Amino acid sequence: MGRSFERAIEAAASLVDLYASSGYSCRLLGCHEPGVASGKGADHHRRCLDLLATIEVERRPGESALAARVSELERSATAEAALVVVTGTLPGRDALALTRCTRRFAEVSVICFPGHRFSGQTTRSRWEGETRLVEAMRMLTSSGIRTLALGPDERLATAWGTLFGGRAQEPVWGTKTEPV
């Protein structure tokens, strides 16, 4: 799961850069981290990247940290337009929790770097992982959530452009885009 986690962190940092360079404010949360409050500017950008540089995988058996964070977001009174979730493997219970986010956020997007795509597991294990991923993604998309599931050789910048109706070309990350 190491490389999957690294790619998820890189993707989150890219999104922080995108929002910062576009002039939009953003808030960064981790499943086990209090995060960085909503803001913009160079200092906010630095704090977000510092958090991402020090974040670690934390596993607690039988508990879903993502589902717990989603429940916390649902109870929040803060007005926010978009939620972008960047994760590694996405269990079905977390996908189900994310479907409830469409009630609170105008746009919800999930970027997934599933661990089975980054591992040297047996073909059977990878196939089972892909089957679970397809089920989770189907649940999300049927709820109106935009989804991406990327492997080790797939570029986020290219996939992000297609996620919002663009062509499968490299988007220009430095220009001001519409908020998502």
PDB file of C-alpha atoms in Angstrom:
ATOM      1  CA  MET A   1       0.000   0.000   0.000  1.00  0.00           C
ATOM      2  CA  GLY A   2       3.035   2.290   0.280  1.00  0.00           C
ATOM      3  CA  ARG A   3       3.128   3.494  -3.321  1.00  0.00           C
ATOM      4  CA  SER A   4      -0.649   3.913  -3.404  1.00  0.00           C
ATOM      5  CA  PHE A   5      -0.453   6.135  -0.309  1.00  0.00           C
ATOM      6  CA  GLU A   6       2.421   8.156  -1.812  1.00  0.00           C
ATOM      7  CA  ARG A   7       0.428   8.774  -4.990  1.00  0.00           C
ATOM      8  CA  ALA A   8      -2.603   9.873  -2.964  1.00  0.00           C
ATOM      9  CA  ILE A   9      -0.431  12.380  -1.069  1.00  0.00           C
ATOM     10  CA  GLU A  10       1.092  13.641  -4.347  1.00  0.00           C
ATOM     11  CA  ALA A  11      -2.416  14.071  -5.795  1.00  0.00           C
ATOM     12  CA  ALA A  12      -3.604  16.001  -2.735  1.00  0.00           C
ATOM     13  CA  ALA A  13      -0.543  18.272  -3.013  1.00  0.00           C
ATOM     14  CA  SER A  14      -1.276  18.840  -6.704  1.00  0.00           C
ATOM     15  CA  LEU A  15      -4.838  19.825  -5.878  1.00  0.00           C
ATOM     16  CA  VAL A  16      -3.634  22.217  -3.154  1.00  0.00           C
ATOM     17  CA  ASP A  17      -1.324  23.764  -5.784  1.00  0.00           C
ATOM     18  CA  LEU A  18      -4.182  23.968  -8.296  1.00  0.00           C
ATOM     19  CA  TYR A  19      -6.512  25.732  -5.885  1.00  0.00           C
ATOM     20  CA  ALA A  20      -3.751  28.059  -4.649  1.00  0.00           C
ATOM     21  CA  SER A  21      -2.627  29.062  -8.139  1.00  0.00           C
ATOM     22  CA  SER A  22      -6.250  29.569  -9.188  1.00  0.00           C
ATOM     23  CA  GLY A  23      -6.877  31.909  -6.272  1.00  0.00           C
ATOM     24  CA  TYR A  24      -9.520  29.768  -4.590  1.00  0.00           C
ATOM     25  CA  SER A  25      -9.601  29.011  -0.912  1.00  0.00           C
ATOM     26  CA  CYS A  26      -9.467  25.423   0.250  1.00  0.00           C
ATOM     27  CA  ARG A  27      -9.497  23.408   3.433  1.00  0.00           C
ATOM     28  CA  LEU A  28      -7.345  20.317   3.884  1.00  0.00           C
ATOM     29  CA  LEU A  29      -8.372  17.471   6.158  1.00  0.00           C
ATOM     30  CA  GLY A  30      -6.844  14.093   6.829  1.00  0.00           C
ATOM     31  CA  CYS A  31      -8.733  11.127   8.215  1.00  0.00           C
ATOM     32  CA  HIS A  32      -6.595  11.219  11.366  1.00  0.00           C
ATOM     33  CA  GLU A  33      -5.431  14.837  11.183  1.00  0.00           C
ATOM     34  CA  PRO A  34      -7.259  17.971  12.313  1.00  0.00           C
ATOM     35  CA  GLY A  35      -6.170  19.551   9.037  1.00  0.00           C
ATOM     36  CA  VAL A  36      -5.751  23.136   7.917  1.00  0.00           C
ATOM     37  CA  ALA A  37      -8.700  25.534   8.118  1.00  0.00           C
ATOM     38  CA  SER A  38     -10.076  27.095   4.964  1.00  0.00           C
ATOM     39  CA  GLY A  39      -7.918  29.844   3.548  1.00  0.00           C
ATOM     40  CA  LYS A  40      -5.749  30.981   0.690  1.00  0.00           C
ATOM     41  CA  GLY A  41      -2.437  32.698   0.115  1.00  0.00           C
ATOM     42  CA  ALA A  42       1.193  31.652   0.410  1.00  0.00           C
ATOM     43  CA  ASP A  43       1.122  30.929   4.152  1.00  0.00           C
ATOM     44  CA  HIS A  44      -1.982  28.753   3.836  1.00  0.00           C
ATOM     45  CA  HIS A  45      -0.445  26.929   0.870  1.00  0.00           C
ATOM     46  CA  ARG A  46       2.729  26.240   2.886  1.00  0.00           C
ATOM     47  CA  ARG A  47       0.738  24.928   5.896  1.00  0.00           C
ATOM     48  CA  CYS A  48      -1.215  22.550   3.645  1.00  0.00           C
ATOM     49  CA  LEU A  49       1.949  21.196   2.035  1.00  0.00           C
ATOM     50  CA  ASP A  50       3.615  20.865   5.464  1.00  0.00           C
ATOM     51  CA  LEU A  51       0.685  18.763   6.664  1.00  0.00           C
ATOM     52  CA  LEU A  52       0.868  16.550   3.587  1.00  0.00           C
ATOM     53  CA  ALA A  53       4.625  16.106   4.049  1.00  0.00           C
ATOM     54  CA  THR A  54       4.154  14.737   7.564  1.00  0.00           C
ATOM     55  CA  ILE A  55       0.929  12.747   7.236  1.00  0.00           C
ATOM     56  CA  GLU A  56       1.196   9.016   7.868  1.00  0.00           C
ATOM     57  CA  VAL A  57      -0.951   5.974   7.249  1.00  0.00           C
ATOM     58  CA  GLU A  58      -2.810   5.016  10.390  1.00  0.00           C
ATOM     59  CA  ARG A  59      -4.658   1.753  10.587  1.00  0.00           C
ATOM     60  CA  ARG A  60      -7.190   0.943  13.273  1.00  0.00           C
ATOM     61  CA  PRO A  61      -8.792  -2.473  12.894  1.00  0.00           C
ATOM     62  CA  GLY A  62     -12.562  -2.450  12.454  1.00  0.00           C
ATOM     63  CA  GLU A  63     -12.825   1.330  12.239  1.00  0.00           C
ATOM     64  CA  SER A  64     -13.316   3.460   9.161  1.00  0.00           C
ATOM     65  CA  ALA A  65     -11.552   6.786   9.616  1.00  0.00           C
ATOM     66  CA  LEU A  66     -12.885   8.122   6.301  1.00  0.00           C
ATOM     67  CA  ALA A  67     -16.488   7.299   7.205  1.00  0.00           C
ATOM     68  CA  ALA A  68     -15.999   8.986  10.597  1.00  0.00           C
ATOM     69  CA  ARG A  69     -14.563  12.117   8.933  1.00  0.00           C
ATOM     70  CA  VAL A  70     -17.454  12.202   6.454  1.00  0.00           C
ATOM     71  CA  SER A  71     -19.955  12.064   9.333  1.00  0.00           C
ATOM     72  CA  GLU A  72     -18.100  14.956  10.943  1.00  0.00           C
ATOM     73  CA  LEU A  73     -18.316  16.959   7.707  1.00  0.00           C
ATOM     74  CA  GLU A  74     -22.040  16.300   7.479  1.00  0.00           C
ATOM     75  CA  ARG A  75     -22.564  17.852  10.925  1.00  0.00           C
ATOM     76  CA  SER A  76     -20.479  20.937  10.105  1.00  0.00           C
ATOM     77  CA  ALA A  77     -22.257  24.234   9.546  1.00  0.00           C
ATOM     78  CA  THR A  78     -19.455  25.619   7.368  1.00  0.00           C
ATOM     79  CA  ALA A  79     -20.592  26.488   3.849  1.00  0.00           C
ATOM     80  CA  GLU A  80     -18.409  24.816   1.242  1.00  0.00           C
ATOM     81  CA  ALA A  81     -19.164  24.226  -2.422  1.00  0.00           C
ATOM     82  CA  ALA A  82     -16.964  21.282  -3.324  1.00  0.00           C
ATOM     83  CA  LEU A  83     -15.492  18.219  -1.693  1.00  0.00           C
ATOM     84  CA  VAL A  84     -12.585  16.400  -3.295  1.00  0.00           C
ATOM     85  CA  VAL A  85     -11.611  13.162  -1.555  1.00  0.00           C
ATOM     86  CA  VAL A  86      -8.236  11.631  -2.343  1.00  0.00           C
ATOM     87  CA  THR A  87      -7.800   8.112  -1.040  1.00  0.00           C
ATOM     88  CA  GLY A  88      -6.016   4.822  -1.518  1.00  0.00           C
ATOM     89  CA  THR A  89      -8.178   1.721  -1.464  1.00  0.00           C
ATOM     90  CA  LEU A  90     -11.859   2.606  -1.045  1.00  0.00           C
ATOM     91  CA  PRO A  91     -13.885   0.041   0.913  1.00  0.00           C
ATOM     92  CA  GLY A  92     -17.612  -0.186   0.206  1.00  0.00           C
ATOM     93  CA  ARG A  93     -18.562   1.249   3.619  1.00  0.00           C
ATOM     94  CA  ASP A  94     -16.509   4.376   2.882  1.00  0.00           C
ATOM     95  CA  ALA A  95     -18.100   4.707  -0.560  1.00  0.00           C
ATOM     96  CA  LEU A  96     -21.524   4.446   1.055  1.00  0.00           C
ATOM     97  CA  ALA A  97     -20.611   7.174   3.577  1.00  0.00           C
ATOM     98  CA  LEU A  98     -19.421   9.424   0.734  1.00  0.00           C
ATOM     99  CA  THR A  99     -22.754   9.129  -1.094  1.00  0.00           C
ATOM    100  CA  ARG A 100     -24.332  11.130   1.752  1.00  0.00           C
ATOM    101  CA  CYS A 101     -21.999  14.066   0.993  1.00  0.00           C
ATOM    102  CA  THR A 102     -24.032  15.012  -2.060  1.00  0.00           C
ATOM    103  CA  ARG A 103     -26.641  16.453   0.319  1.00  0.00           C
ATOM    104  CA  ARG A 104     -24.176  18.971   1.730  1.00  0.00           C
ATOM    105  CA  PHE A 105     -21.774  19.750  -1.125  1.00  0.00           C
ATOM    106  CA  ALA A 106     -22.683  20.999  -4.602  1.00  0.00           C
ATOM    107  CA  GLU A 107     -19.892  18.896  -6.151  1.00  0.00           C
ATOM    108  CA  VAL A 108     -18.255  15.763  -4.795  1.00  0.00           C
ATOM    109  CA  SER A 109     -15.293  14.110  -6.500  1.00  0.00           C
ATOM    110  CA  VAL A 110     -13.334  11.049  -5.415  1.00  0.00           C
ATOM    111  CA  ILE A 111      -9.824  10.280  -6.622  1.00  0.00           C
ATOM    112  CA  CYS A 112      -8.757   6.780  -5.705  1.00  0.00           C
ATOM    113  CA  PHE A 113      -5.356   5.093  -5.885  1.00  0.00           C
ATOM    114  CA  PRO A 114      -6.371   1.515  -4.997  1.00  0.00           C
ATOM    115  CA  GLY A 115      -3.626  -0.489  -3.338  1.00  0.00           C
ATOM    116  CA  HIS A 116      -4.187  -3.607  -5.451  1.00  0.00           C
ATOM    117  CA  ARG A 117      -3.153  -1.694  -8.582  1.00  0.00           C
ATOM    118  CA  PHE A 118       0.188  -0.822  -6.994  1.00  0.00           C
ATOM    119  CA  SER A 119       1.083  -4.194  -5.485  1.00  0.00           C
ATOM    120  CA  GLY A 120       2.650  -7.384  -6.652  1.00  0.00           C
ATOM    121  CA  GLN A 121      -0.259  -9.463  -5.369  1.00  0.00           C
ATOM    122  CA  THR A 122      -1.476 -12.553  -7.121  1.00  0.00           C
ATOM    123  CA  THR A 123      -3.693 -12.138 -10.151  1.00  0.00           C
ATOM    124  CA  ARG A 124      -6.645 -13.454  -8.162  1.00  0.00           C
ATOM    125  CA  SER A 125      -6.115 -10.859  -5.381  1.00  0.00           C
ATOM    126  CA  ARG A 126      -5.806  -8.042  -7.909  1.00  0.00           C
ATOM    127  CA  TRP A 127      -8.959  -9.229  -9.671  1.00  0.00           C
ATOM    128  CA  GLU A 128     -10.882  -9.336  -6.385  1.00  0.00           C
ATOM    129  CA  GLY A 129      -9.596  -5.851  -5.525  1.00  0.00           C
ATOM    130  CA  GLU A 130     -10.698  -4.535  -8.913  1.00  0.00           C
ATOM    131  CA  THR A 131     -14.142  -6.108  -8.493  1.00  0.00           C
ATOM    132  CA  ARG A 132     -14.592  -4.358  -5.110  1.00  0.00           C
ATOM    133  CA  LEU A 133     -13.342  -1.094  -6.628  1.00  0.00           C
ATOM    134  CA  VAL A 134     -15.819  -1.267  -9.521  1.00  0.00           C
ATOM    135  CA  GLU A 135     -18.678  -1.860  -7.056  1.00  0.00           C
ATOM    136  CA  ALA A 136     -17.621   1.123  -4.904  1.00  0.00           C
ATOM    137  CA  MET A 137     -17.201   3.392  -7.932  1.00  0.00           C
ATOM    138  CA  ARG A 138     -20.574   2.340  -9.324  1.00  0.00           C
ATOM    139  CA  MET A 139     -22.193   3.267  -6.018  1.00  0.00           C
ATOM    140  CA  LEU A 140     -20.508   6.677  -6.070  1.00  0.00           C
ATOM    141  CA  THR A 141     -21.306   7.522  -9.689  1.00  0.00           C
ATOM    142  CA  SER A 142     -24.953   6.487  -9.274  1.00  0.00           C
ATOM    143  CA  SER A 143     -25.104   9.109  -6.478  1.00  0.00           C
ATOM    144  CA  GLY A 144     -23.774  11.832  -8.779  1.00  0.00           C
ATOM    145  CA  ILE A 145     -20.193  11.730  -7.518  1.00  0.00           C
ATOM    146  CA  ARG A 146     -17.412  12.140 -10.044  1.00  0.00           C
ATOM    147  CA  THR A 147     -14.825   9.400  -9.696  1.00  0.00           C
ATOM    148  CA  LEU A 148     -11.323   8.582 -10.798  1.00  0.00           C
ATOM    149  CA  ALA A 149      -9.434   5.385 -10.050  1.00  0.00           C
ATOM    150  CA  LEU A 150      -5.806   5.609 -11.080  1.00  0.00           C
ATOM    151  CA  GLY A 151      -2.987   3.124 -11.288  1.00  0.00           C
ATOM    152  CA  PRO A 152       0.777   3.557 -11.059  1.00  0.00           C
ATOM    153  CA  ASP A 153       1.313   4.843 -14.611  1.00  0.00           C
ATOM    154  CA  GLU A 154      -1.775   7.058 -14.922  1.00  0.00           C
ATOM    155  CA  ARG A 155      -1.347  10.819 -14.604  1.00  0.00           C
ATOM    156  CA  LEU A 156      -3.680  12.805 -12.396  1.00  0.00           C
ATOM    157  CA  ALA A 157      -3.445  15.924 -14.578  1.00  0.00           C
ATOM    158  CA  THR A 158      -4.735  14.038 -17.616  1.00  0.00           C
ATOM    159  CA  ALA A 159      -7.484  12.245 -15.715  1.00  0.00           C
ATOM    160  CA  TRP A 160      -8.584  15.439 -13.909  1.00  0.00           C
ATOM    161  CA  GLY A 161      -9.201  17.103 -17.282  1.00  0.00           C
ATOM    162  CA  THR A 162     -11.489  14.276 -18.383  1.00  0.00           C
ATOM    163  CA  LEU A 163     -13.323  14.241 -15.058  1.00  0.00           C
ATOM    164  CA  PHE A 164     -14.857  17.619 -15.774  1.00  0.00           C
ATOM    165  CA  GLY A 165     -15.803  17.086 -19.399  1.00  0.00           C
ATOM    166  CA  GLY A 166     -12.479  18.000 -20.958  1.00  0.00           C
ATOM    167  CA  ARG A 167     -10.492  16.065 -23.472  1.00  0.00           C
ATOM    168  CA  ALA A 168      -7.883  13.532 -22.424  1.00  0.00           C
ATOM    169  CA  GLN A 169      -5.045  16.000 -22.812  1.00  0.00           C
ATOM    170  CA  GLU A 170      -2.791  17.687 -20.309  1.00  0.00           C
ATOM    171  CA  PRO A 171      -4.797  20.484 -18.721  1.00  0.00           C
ATOM    172  CA  VAL A 172      -3.121  23.778 -17.972  1.00  0.00           C
ATOM    173  CA  TRP A 173      -2.915  23.720 -14.180  1.00  0.00           C
ATOM    174  CA  GLY A 174      -1.738  27.316 -13.842  1.00  0.00           C
ATOM    175  CA  THR A 175      -4.798  29.040 -15.303  1.00  0.00           C
ATOM    176  CA  LYS A 176      -7.808  30.081 -13.254  1.00  0.00           C
ATOM    177  CA  THR A 177     -10.416  27.364 -13.599  1.00  0.00           C
ATOM    178  CA  GLU A 178     -14.010  27.201 -12.471  1.00  0.00           C
ATOM    179  CA  PRO A 179     -14.379  26.023  -8.859  1.00  0.00           C
ATOM    180  CA  VAL A 180     -15.167  22.360  -8.471  1.00  0.00           C
TER     181      VAL A 180
END
